[in-house]
Structure formats: C-alpha cells, structure tokens
PDB file of C-alpha atoms in Angstrom:
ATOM      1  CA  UNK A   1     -22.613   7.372  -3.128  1.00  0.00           C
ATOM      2  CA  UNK A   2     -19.294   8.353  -4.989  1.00  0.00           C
ATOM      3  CA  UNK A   3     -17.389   6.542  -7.216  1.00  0.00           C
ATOM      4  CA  UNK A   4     -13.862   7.674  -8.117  1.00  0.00           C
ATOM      5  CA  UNK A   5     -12.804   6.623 -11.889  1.00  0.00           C
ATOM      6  CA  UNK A   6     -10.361   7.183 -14.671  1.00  0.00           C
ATOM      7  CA  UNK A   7     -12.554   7.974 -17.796  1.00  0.00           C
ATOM      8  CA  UNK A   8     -10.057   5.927 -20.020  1.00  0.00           C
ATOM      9  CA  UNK A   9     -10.874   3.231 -17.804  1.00  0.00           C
ATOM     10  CA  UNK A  10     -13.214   0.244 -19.546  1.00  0.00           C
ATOM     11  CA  UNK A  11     -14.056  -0.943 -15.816  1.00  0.00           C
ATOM     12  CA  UNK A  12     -14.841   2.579 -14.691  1.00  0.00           C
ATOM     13  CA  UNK A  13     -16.889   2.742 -17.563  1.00  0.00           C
ATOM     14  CA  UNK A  14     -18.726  -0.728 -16.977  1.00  0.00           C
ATOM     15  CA  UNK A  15     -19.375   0.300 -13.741  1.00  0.00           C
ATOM     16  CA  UNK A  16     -20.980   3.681 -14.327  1.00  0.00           C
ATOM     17  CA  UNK A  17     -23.410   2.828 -17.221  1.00  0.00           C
ATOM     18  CA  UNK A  18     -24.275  -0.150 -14.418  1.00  0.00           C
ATOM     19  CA  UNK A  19     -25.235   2.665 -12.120  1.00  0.00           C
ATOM     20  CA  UNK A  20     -27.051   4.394 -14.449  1.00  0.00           C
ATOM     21  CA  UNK A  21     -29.314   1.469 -15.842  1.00  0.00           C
ATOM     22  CA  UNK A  22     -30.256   1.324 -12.174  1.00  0.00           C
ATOM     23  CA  UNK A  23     -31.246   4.384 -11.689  1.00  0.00           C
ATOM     24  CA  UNK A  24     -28.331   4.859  -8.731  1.00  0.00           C
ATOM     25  CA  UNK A  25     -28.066   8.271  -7.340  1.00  0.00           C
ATOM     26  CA  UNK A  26     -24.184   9.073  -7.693  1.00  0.00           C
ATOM     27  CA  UNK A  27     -21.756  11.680  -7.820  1.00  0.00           C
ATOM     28  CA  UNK A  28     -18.380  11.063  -9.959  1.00  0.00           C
ATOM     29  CA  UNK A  29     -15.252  12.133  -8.947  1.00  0.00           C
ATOM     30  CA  UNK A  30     -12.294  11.653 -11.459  1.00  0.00           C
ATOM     31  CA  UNK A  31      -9.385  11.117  -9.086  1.00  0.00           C
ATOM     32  CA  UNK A  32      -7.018  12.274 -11.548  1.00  0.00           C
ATOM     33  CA  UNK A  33      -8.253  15.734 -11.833  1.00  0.00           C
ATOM     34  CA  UNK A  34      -9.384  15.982  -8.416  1.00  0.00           C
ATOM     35  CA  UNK A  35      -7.052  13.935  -6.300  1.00  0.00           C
ATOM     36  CA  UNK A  36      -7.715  12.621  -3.390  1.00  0.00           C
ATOM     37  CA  UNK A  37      -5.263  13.934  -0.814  1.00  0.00           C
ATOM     38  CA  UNK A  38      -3.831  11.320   2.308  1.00  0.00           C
ATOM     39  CA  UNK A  39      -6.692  12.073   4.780  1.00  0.00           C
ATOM     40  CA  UNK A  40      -8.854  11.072   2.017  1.00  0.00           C
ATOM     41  CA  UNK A  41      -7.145   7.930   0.840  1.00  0.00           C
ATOM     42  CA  UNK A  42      -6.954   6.875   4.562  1.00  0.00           C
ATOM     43  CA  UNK A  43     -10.376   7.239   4.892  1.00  0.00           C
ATOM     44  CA  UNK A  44     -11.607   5.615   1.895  1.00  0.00           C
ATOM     45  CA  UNK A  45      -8.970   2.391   2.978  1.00  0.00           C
ATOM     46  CA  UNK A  46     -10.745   2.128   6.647  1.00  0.00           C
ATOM     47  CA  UNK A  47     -14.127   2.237   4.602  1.00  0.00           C
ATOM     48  CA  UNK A  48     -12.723  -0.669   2.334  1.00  0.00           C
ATOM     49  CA  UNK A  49     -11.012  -2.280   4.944  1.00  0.00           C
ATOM     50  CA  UNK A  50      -8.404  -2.504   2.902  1.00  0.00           C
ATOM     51  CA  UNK A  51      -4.003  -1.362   3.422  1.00  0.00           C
ATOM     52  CA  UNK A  52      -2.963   1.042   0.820  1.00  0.00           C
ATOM     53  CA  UNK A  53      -0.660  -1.539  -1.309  1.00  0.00           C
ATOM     54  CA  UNK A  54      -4.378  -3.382  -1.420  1.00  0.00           C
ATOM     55  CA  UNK A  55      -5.593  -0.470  -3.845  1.00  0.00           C
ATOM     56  CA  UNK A  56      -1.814   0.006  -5.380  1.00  0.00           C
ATOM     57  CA  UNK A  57      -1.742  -0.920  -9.201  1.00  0.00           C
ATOM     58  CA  UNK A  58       1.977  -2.220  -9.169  1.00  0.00           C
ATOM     59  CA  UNK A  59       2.427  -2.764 -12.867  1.00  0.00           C
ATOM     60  CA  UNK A  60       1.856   1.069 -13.184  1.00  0.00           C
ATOM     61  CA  UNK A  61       5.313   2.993 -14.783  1.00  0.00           C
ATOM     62  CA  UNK A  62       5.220   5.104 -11.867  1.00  0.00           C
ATOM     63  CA  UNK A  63       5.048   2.167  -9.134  1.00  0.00           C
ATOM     64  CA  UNK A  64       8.114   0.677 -11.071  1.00  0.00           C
ATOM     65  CA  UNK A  65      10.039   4.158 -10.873  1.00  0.00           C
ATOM     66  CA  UNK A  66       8.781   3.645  -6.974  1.00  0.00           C
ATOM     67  CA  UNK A  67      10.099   0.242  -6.655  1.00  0.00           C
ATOM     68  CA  UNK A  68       6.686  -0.342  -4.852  1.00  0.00           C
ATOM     69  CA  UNK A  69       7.562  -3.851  -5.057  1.00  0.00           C
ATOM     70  CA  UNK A  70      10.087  -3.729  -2.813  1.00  0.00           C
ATOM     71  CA  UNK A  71       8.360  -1.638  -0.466  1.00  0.00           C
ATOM     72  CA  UNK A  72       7.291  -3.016   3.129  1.00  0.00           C
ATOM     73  CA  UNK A  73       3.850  -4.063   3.490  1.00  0.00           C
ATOM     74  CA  UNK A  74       3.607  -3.556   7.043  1.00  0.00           C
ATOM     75  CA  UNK A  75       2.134  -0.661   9.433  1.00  0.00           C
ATOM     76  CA  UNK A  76       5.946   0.723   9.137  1.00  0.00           C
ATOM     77  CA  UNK A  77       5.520   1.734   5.288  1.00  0.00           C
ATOM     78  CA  UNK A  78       1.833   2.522   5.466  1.00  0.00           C
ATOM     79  CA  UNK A  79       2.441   6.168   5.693  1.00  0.00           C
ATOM     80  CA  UNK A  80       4.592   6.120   2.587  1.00  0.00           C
ATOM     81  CA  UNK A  81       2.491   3.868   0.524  1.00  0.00           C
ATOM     82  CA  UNK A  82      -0.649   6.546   1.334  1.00  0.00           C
ATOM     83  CA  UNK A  83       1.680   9.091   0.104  1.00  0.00           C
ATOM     84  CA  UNK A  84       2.695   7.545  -2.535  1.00  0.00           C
ATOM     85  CA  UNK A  85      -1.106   7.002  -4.023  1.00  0.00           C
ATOM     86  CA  UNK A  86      -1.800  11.026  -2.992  1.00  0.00           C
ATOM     87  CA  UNK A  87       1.354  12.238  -5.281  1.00  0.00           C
ATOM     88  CA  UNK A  88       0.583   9.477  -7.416  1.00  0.00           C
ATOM     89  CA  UNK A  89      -2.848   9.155  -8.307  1.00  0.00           C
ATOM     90  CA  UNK A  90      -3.139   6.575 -11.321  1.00  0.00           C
ATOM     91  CA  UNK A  91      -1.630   3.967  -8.611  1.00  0.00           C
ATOM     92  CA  UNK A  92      -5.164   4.054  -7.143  1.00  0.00           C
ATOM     93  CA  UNK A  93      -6.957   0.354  -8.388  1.00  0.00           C
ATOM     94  CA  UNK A  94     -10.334   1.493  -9.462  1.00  0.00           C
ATOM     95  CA  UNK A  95     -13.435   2.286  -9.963  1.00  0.00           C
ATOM     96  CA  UNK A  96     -13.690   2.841  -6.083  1.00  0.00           C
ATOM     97  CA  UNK A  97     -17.418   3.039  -4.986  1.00  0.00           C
ATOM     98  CA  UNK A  98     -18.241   5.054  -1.635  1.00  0.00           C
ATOM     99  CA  UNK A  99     -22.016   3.712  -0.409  1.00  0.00           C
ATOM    100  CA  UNK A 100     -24.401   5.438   1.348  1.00  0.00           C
ATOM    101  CA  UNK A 101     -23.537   3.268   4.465  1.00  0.00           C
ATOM    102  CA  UNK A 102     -20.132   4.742   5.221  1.00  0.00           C
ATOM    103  CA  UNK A 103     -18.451   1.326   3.218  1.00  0.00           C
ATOM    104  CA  UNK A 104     -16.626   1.290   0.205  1.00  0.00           C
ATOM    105  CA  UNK A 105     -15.879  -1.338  -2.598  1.00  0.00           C
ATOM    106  CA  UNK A 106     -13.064  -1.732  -4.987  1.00  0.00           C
ATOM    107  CA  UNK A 107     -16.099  -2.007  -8.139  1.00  0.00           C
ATOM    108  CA  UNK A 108     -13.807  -3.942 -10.919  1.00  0.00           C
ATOM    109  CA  UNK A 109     -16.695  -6.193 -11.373  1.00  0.00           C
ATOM    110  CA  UNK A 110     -20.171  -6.163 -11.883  1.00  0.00           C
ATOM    111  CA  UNK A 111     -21.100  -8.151  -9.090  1.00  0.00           C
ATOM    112  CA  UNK A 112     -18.677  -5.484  -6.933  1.00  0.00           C
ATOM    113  CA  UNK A 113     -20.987  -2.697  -8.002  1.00  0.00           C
ATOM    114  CA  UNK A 114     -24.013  -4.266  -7.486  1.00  0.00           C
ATOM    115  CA  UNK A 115     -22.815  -4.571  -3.838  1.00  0.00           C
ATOM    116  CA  UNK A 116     -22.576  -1.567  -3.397  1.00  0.00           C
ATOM    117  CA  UNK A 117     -26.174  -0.680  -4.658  1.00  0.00           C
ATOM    118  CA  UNK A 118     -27.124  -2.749  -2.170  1.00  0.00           C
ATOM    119  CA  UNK A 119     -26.101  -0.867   0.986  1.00  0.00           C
TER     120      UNK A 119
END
C-alpha cells in the first residue's frame, strides 16, 4: 500500500505510526514533493470512489484565491477541480491510503486506517 501525507500533518502522522505498530508494509509518498499529476489524482478518486471537490480542503488560502467555493460540483467542472488539486497540491484532504486491493481511503481517522489494513 501507499499512503500520500504532508509531514506537518498531525493526522498523517497518527496514521503512519498506526501503520507501523502494525507491522504494515507501506511505501510513503509526500504529495507535496512528489505531486501527484491529473492521471494520478483521477485514479486515486475512482479507487476512493470519491469526485475531486470530495478530497478538496476548501478552507485552504489557495482554494480561497480559487474561489473553489463557487466552483460547479458537477461532471462539467470535474476536469478543472482535478487540475486544480495537480497545480495545487496542499488542496489534497489527507493522509490518502492506497490498499493492496486496488481501493483507497481518505485515512483522517484511526478507524479509516485500520480499514485499509484490512484489505
């Protein structure tokens, strides 16, 4: 599995030492560094079965330059919001945990992550 954090995230953080007092085999990807480009993201979103403004963290300063708000939520925006997370990746909710089964979870919680384990 994969897990894509933010290192200065206390959730990413949670959910990694989680990982590791299981003994989960993992790779970590900081999506910061190594962003995820749209191919990626719309992967990862079938996976979830999730839309991109799902995984969009709106109170971001970026999403407010965006006016994300405002944006359409609708299969006519979709393509911008995906962009939008590629060029902007700290809009990305996360951790974001890619199991072994080809599904995905959004791991805020503990619960979340031990989900995923479970596939």
């Amino acid at each position: 599995m994969e897990i894509w954090i933010n290192p200065a995230c206390s959730k990413c953080r949670s959910a990694i030492s989680l990982l590791d007092a299981e003994g989960a085999d993992y790779t970590v990807r900081r999506y910061l560094e190594d962003v995820p480009s749209e191919d990626e993201i719309r992967d990862v979103l079938e996976r979830l079965g999730l839309e991109p403004w799902d995984i969009t963290r709106t109170q971001e300063a970026a999403a407010k330059e965006l006016g994300l708000k405002e944006w359409p939520r609708d299969d006519t925006a979709r393509d911008r919001w995906i962009t939008a997370l590629a060029e902007h990746p700290k809009l990305i909710q996360r951790p974001i945990i890619t199991a072994d089964d080809g599904t995905a979870v959004v791991a805020r919680t503990e619960e979340s992550v031990r989900d995923a384990l479970s596939r």
